[in-house]
Coordinates of C-alpha atoms and ligand atoms in Angstrom, one line a residue:
X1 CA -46.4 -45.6 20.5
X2 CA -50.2 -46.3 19.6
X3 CA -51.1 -47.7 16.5
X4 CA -47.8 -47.8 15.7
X5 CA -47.4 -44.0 15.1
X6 CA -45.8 -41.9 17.6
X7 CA -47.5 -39.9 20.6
X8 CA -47.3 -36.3 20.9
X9 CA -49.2 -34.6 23.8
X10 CA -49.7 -30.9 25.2
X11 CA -51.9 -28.6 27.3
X12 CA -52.5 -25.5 27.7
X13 CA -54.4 -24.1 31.1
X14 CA -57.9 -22.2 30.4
X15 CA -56.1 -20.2 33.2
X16 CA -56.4 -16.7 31.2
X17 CA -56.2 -15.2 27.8
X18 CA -53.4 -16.8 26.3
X19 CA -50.6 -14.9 24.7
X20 CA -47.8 -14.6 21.9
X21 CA -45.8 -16.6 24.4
X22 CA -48.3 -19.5 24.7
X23 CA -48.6 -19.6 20.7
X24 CA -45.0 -19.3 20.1
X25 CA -43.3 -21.0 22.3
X26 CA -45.8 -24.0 22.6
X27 CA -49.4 -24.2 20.6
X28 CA -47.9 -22.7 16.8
X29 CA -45.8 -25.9 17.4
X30 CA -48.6 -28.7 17.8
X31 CA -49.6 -29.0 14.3
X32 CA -46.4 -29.6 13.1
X33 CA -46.8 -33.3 14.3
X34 CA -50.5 -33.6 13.0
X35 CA -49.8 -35.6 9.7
X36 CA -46.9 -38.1 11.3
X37 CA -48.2 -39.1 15.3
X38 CA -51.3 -39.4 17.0
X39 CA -51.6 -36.2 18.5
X40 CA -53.6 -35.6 21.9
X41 CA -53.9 -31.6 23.1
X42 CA -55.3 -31.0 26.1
X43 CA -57.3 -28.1 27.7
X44 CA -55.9 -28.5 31.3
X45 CA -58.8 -27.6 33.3
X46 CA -57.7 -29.6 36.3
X47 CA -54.8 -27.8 36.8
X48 CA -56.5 -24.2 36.6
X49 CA -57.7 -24.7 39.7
X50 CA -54.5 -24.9 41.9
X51 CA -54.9 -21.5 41.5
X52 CA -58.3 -19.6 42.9
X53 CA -60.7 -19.0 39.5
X54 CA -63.6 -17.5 39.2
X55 CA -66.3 -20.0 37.9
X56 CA -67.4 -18.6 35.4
X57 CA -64.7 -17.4 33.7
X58 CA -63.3 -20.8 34.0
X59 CA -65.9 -22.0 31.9
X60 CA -65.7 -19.2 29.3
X61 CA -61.9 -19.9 28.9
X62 CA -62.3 -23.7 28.6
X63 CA -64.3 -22.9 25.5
X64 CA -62.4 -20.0 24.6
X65 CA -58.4 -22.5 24.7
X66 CA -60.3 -25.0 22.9
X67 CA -61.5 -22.8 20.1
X68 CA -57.8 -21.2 20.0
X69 CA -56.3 -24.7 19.6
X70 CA -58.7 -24.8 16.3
X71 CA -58.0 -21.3 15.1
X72 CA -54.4 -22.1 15.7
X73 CA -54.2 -24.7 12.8
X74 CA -55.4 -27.6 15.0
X75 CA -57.9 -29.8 12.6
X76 CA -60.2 -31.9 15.4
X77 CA -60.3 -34.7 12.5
X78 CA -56.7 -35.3 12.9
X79 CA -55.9 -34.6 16.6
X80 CA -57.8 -35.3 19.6
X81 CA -58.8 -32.4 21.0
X82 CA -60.3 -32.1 24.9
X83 CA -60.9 -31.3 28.0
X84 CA -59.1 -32.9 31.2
X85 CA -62.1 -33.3 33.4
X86 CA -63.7 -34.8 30.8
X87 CA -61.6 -37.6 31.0
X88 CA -61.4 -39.0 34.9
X89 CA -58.5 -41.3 33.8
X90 CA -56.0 -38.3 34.7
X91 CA -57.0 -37.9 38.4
X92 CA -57.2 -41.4 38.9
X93 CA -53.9 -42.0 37.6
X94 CA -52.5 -39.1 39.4
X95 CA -53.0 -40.3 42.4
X96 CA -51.3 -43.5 41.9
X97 CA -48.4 -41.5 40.5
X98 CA -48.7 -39.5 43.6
X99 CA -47.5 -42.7 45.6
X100 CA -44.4 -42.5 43.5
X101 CA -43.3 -39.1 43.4
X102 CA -40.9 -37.9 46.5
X103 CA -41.8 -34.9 48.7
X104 CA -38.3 -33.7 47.3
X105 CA -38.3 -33.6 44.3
X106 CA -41.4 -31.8 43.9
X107 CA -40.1 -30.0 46.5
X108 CA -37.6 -28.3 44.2
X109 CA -40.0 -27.3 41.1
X110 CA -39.4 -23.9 40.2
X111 CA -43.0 -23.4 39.2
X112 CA -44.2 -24.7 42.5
X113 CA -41.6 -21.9 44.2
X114 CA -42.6 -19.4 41.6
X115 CA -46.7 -19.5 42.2
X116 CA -46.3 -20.4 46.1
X117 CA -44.6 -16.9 46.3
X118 CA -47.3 -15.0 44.0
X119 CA -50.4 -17.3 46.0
X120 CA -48.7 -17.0 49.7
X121 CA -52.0 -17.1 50.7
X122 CA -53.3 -20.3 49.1
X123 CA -50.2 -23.1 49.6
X124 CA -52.4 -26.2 48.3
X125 CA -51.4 -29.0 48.4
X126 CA -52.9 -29.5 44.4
X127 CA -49.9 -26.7 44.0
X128 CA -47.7 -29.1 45.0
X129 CA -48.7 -32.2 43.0
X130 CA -48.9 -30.4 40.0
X131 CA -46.8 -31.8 38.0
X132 CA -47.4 -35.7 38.9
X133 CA -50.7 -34.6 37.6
X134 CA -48.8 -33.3 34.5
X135 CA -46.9 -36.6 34.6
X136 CA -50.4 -38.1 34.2
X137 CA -51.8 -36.9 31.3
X138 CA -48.4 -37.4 29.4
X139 CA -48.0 -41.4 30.6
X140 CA -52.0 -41.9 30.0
X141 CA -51.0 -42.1 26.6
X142 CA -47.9 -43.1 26.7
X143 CA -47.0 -40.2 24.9
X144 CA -43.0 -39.8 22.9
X145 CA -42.8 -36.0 22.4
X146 CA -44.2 -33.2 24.6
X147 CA -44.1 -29.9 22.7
X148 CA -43.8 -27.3 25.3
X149 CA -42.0 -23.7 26.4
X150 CA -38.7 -24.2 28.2
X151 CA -40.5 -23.3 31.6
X152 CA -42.1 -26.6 31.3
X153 CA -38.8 -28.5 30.8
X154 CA -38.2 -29.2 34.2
X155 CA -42.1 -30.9 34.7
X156 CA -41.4 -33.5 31.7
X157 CA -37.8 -34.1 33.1
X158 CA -39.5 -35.4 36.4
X159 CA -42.1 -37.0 34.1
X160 CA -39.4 -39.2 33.0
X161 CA -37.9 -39.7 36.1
X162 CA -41.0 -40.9 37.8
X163 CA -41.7 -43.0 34.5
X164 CA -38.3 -44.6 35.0
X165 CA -38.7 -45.6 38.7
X166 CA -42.9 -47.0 37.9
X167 CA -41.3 -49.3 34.9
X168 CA -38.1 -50.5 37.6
X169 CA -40.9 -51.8 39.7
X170 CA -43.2 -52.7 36.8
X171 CA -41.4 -53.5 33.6
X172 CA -42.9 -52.0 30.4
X173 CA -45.8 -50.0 31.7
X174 CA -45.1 -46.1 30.3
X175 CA -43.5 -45.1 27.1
X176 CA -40.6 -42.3 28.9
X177 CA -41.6 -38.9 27.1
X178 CA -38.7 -36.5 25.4
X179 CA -39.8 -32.9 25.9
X180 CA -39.5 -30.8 22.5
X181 CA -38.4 -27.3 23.1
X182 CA -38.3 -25.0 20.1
X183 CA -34.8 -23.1 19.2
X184 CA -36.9 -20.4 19.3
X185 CA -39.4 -18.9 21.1
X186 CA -38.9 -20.9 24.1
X187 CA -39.0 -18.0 26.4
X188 CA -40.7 -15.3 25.2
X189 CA -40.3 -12.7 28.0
X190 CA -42.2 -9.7 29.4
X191 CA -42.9 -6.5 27.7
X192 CA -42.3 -4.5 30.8
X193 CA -39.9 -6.5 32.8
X194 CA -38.1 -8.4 30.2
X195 CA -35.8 -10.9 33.0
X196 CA -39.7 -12.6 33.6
X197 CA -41.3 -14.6 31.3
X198 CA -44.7 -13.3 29.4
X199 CA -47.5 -15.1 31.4
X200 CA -51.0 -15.0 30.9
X201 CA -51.9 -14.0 34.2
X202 CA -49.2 -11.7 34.6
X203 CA -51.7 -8.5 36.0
X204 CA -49.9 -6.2 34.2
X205 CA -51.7 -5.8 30.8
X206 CA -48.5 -3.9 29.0
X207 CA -46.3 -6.7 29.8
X208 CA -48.4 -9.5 27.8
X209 CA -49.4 -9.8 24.3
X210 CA -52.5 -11.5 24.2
X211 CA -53.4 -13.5 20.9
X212 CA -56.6 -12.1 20.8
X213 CA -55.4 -8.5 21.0
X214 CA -56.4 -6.3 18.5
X215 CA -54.1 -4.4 16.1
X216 CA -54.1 -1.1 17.8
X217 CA -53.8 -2.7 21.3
X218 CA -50.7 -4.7 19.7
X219 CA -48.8 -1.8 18.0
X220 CA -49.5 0.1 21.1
X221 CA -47.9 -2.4 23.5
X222 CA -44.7 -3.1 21.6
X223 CA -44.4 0.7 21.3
X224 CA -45.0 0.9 25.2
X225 CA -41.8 -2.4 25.6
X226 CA -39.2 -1.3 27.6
X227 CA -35.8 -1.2 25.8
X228 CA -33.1 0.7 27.4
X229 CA -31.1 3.9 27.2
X230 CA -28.8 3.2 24.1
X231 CA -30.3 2.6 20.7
X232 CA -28.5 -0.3 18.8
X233 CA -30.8 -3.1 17.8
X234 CA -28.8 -6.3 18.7
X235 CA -28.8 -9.4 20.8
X236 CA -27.1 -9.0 23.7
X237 CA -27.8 -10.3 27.5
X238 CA -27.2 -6.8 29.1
X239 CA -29.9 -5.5 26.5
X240 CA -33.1 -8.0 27.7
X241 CA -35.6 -5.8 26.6
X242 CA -34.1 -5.3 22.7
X243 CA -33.1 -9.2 22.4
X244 CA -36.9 -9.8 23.4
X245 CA -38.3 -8.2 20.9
X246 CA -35.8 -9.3 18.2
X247 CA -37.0 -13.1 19.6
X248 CA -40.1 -11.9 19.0
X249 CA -39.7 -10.6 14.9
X250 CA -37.5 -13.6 14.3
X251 CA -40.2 -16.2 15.4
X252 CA -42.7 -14.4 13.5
X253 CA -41.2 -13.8 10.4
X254 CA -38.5 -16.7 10.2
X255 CA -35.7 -14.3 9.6
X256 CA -32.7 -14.9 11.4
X257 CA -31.5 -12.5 14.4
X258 CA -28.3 -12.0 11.9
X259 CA -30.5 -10.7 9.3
X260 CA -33.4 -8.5 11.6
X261 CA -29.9 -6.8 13.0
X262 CA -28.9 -5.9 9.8
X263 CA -32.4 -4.9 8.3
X264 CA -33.0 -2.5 11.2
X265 CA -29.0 -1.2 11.3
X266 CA -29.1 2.5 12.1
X267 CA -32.9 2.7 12.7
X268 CA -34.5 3.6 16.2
X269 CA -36.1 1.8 18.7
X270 CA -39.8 3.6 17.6
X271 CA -39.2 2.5 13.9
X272 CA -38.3 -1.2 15.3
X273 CA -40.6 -1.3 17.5
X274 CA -43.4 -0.8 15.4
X275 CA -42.2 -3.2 13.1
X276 CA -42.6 -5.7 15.5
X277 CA -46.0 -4.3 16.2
X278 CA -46.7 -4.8 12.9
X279 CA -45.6 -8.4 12.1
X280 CA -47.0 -9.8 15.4
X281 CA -50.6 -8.0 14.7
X282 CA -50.4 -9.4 10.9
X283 CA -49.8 -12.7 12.1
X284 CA -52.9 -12.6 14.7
X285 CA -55.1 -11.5 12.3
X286 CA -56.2 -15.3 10.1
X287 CA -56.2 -16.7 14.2
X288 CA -58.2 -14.3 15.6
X289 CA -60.8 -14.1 12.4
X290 CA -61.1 -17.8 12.8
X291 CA -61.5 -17.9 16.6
X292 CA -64.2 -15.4 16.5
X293 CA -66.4 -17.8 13.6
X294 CA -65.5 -20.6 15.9
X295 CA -66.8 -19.3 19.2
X296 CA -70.0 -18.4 17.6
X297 CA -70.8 -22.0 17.1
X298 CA -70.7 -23.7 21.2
X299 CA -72.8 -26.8 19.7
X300 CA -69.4 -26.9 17.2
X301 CA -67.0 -26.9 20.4
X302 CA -68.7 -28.5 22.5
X303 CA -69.1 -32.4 20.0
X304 CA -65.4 -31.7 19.5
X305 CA -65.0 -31.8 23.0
X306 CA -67.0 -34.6 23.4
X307 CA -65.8 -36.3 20.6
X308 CA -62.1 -35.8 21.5
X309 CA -63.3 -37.1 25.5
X310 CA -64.4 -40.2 24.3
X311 CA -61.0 -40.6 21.7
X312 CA -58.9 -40.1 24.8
X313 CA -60.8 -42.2 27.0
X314 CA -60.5 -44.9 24.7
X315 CA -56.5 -44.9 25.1
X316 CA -56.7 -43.6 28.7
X317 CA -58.8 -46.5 29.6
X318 CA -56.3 -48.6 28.5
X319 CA -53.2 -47.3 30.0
X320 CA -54.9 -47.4 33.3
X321 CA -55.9 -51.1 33.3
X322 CA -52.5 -51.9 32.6
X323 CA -51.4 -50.0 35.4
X324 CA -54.3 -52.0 38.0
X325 CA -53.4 -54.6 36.9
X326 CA -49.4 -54.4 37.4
X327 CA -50.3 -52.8 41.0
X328 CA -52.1 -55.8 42.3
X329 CA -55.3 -54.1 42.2
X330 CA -58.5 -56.1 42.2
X331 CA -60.5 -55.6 38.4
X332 CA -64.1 -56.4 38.4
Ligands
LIG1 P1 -49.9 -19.0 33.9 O1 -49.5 -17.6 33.8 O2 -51.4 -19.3 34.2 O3 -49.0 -19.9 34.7 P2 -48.7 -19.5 31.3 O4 -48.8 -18.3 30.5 O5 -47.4 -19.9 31.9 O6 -49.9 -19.6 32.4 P3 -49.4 -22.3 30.5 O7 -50.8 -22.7 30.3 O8 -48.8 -22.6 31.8 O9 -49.2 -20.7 30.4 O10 -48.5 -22.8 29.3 C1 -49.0 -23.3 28.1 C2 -47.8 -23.6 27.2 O11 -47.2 -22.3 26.8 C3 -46.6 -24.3 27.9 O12 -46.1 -25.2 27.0 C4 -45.6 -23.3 28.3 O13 -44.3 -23.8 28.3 C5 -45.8 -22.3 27.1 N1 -45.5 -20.9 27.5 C6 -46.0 -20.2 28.5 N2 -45.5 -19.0 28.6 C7 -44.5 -19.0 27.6 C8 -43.5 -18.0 27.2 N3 -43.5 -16.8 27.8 N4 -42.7 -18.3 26.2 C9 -42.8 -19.5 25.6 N5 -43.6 -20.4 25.9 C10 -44.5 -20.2 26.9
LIG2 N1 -48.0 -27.6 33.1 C1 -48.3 -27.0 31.8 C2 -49.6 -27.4 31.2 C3 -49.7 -28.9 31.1 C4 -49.0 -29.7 30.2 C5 -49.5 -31.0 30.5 C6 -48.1 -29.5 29.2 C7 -50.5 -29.7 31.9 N2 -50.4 -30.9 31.5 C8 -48.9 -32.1 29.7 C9 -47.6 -30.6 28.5 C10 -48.0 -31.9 28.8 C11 -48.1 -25.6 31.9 O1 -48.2 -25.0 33.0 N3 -47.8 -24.9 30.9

């Protein structure tokens, strides 16, 4: 609670171009809490980096995820809007969560297991610690609700769990966060393998929607989805591929997956899949004529950015000395 309103935080890593999964399942949900909490969304530069990036393409996309959040329905009057490294509260806090998170249960992230197989060749120990740095930015500001894809679950699970064990030892030092998974959308999957989840660095470009796709590249890639060998359109776990893209139609139009059964009764998969193509690309199109205004304009983004900084080090600042203070550290 801050100013007695609720907290809601996110982020989002500038770790690609982001896709139809990261808007549905996580960033189309953020404004929803605009009007009723104090909202803080974060671009999560810091975290990038446990996996190699190229420098300047980092930049590019830090810009890029912060003019998305804006194009996305994100007003930076009502929400603070940033950049981790902007605000050096997260890694200092990180590293005092560090001293209360256990090898173990890091140890059994999925995520962690997931990117050490992709990255065999870069283990680091950042990897690792990933989410007590996620556990960070969430208990900076003492934050209620974390809107986020069901992947993520698990990270603000063991956000609460270290919460629990720092306010045992230190009574009523973090607010313990509830992570809000949409019914739908949670897990939007892969175009071309449709048992992995859509991710933006997935280097297969038919298997990802990006947001800023254009309409032919859309249309094109939900006509390129793989399906399988019968033709009905229904929901069913031995048809991955057809449920995905019914997922898919049903977040973007609001129909149920009752009703998009029955619509598309005794049509093919090319007619539904182009229907899908269509939706998704009509959808995009208000984001994407946004984003490109707002990229135009870096002196725009960049006094957001350092106007949400200096909001989020405000709160940030404050979290932190309670936390010095409750460890016995020395304050000048
Ligand atoms: P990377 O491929 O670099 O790991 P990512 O695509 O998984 O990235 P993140 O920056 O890790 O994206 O995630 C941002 C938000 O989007 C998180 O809340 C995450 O849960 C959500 N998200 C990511 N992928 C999906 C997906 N396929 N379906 C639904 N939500 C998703
Ligand atoms: N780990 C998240 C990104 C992320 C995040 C957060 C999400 C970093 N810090 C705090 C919610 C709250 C991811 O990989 N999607």
């Amino acid at each position: 609670m801050l100013d007695n309103r609720q907290v809601s935080f996110s982020g989002v890593q500038p770790s690609g171009n982001l896709t139809i999964g990261n808007y549905l399942g996580a960033i189309k949900n953020f404004p929803y809490y605009t009007e009723n909490y104090k909202c803080f969304y974060c671009v999560v530069d810091e975290h990038a980096i446990t996996v190699r990036q190229i420098p300047a393409e980092l930049r590019r996309r830090t810009y890029e995820t912060l003019a998305l959040y804006i194009a996305c329905g994100l007003d930076p009057e009502k929400n603070t809007l940033y950049v981790q490294s902007h605000v050096p509260a997260h890694a200092e806090l990180a590293w005092i969560l560090n001293c209360f998170s256990m090898f173990g249960e890091l140890s059994r992230m999925t995520q962690f297991k997931d990117k050490s197989a992709k990255h065999a060749d870069n283990i680091n120990a950042g990897l690792f610690t990933y989410p007590v740095l996620m556990a960070a930015d969430i208990l900076l500001y003492q934050a209620d609700v974390v809107p986020v894809g069901v992947d993520q679950k698990q990270h603000v699970e063991l956000t609460r769990d270290i919460a629990d064990r720092f306010n045992q030892l230190y009574p009523g030092t973090f607010t313990v966060p509830q992570p809000i998974i949409s019914t739908s959308g949670a897990k939007i999957m892969s175009l071309q393998e449709p048992d992995k989840k859509m991710s933006k660095s997935d280097p297969n470009e038919n298997a990802v929607v990006r947001i800023l796709d254009d309409r032919d590249t859309v249309i094109r890639k939900f006509r390129r989805a793989v399906t399988d060998s019968d033709s009905e359109i229904r929901v069913s776990e031995d048809k991955p591929g057809v449920s995905n893209l019914i997922t898919i139609l049903s977040c973007v139009t609001g129909k149920t997956h009752d009703e998009i059964e029955r619509e598309f009764d005794g049509q093919g998969y090319a007619e539904f899949k182009a229907a899908v193509g269509e939706a998704c690309a009509d959808m995009l199109a208000p984001v994407q004529e946004r984003y490109k205004e707002l990229l135009a304009d870096r002196g725009y983004l960049e006094s957001v950015m350092k106007k949400g900084a200096e909001e989020a080090a405000y709160y940030a600042r404050k979290t932190l000395s309670k936390v010095r203070r409750k460890l016995g550290f020395v304050s000048l």
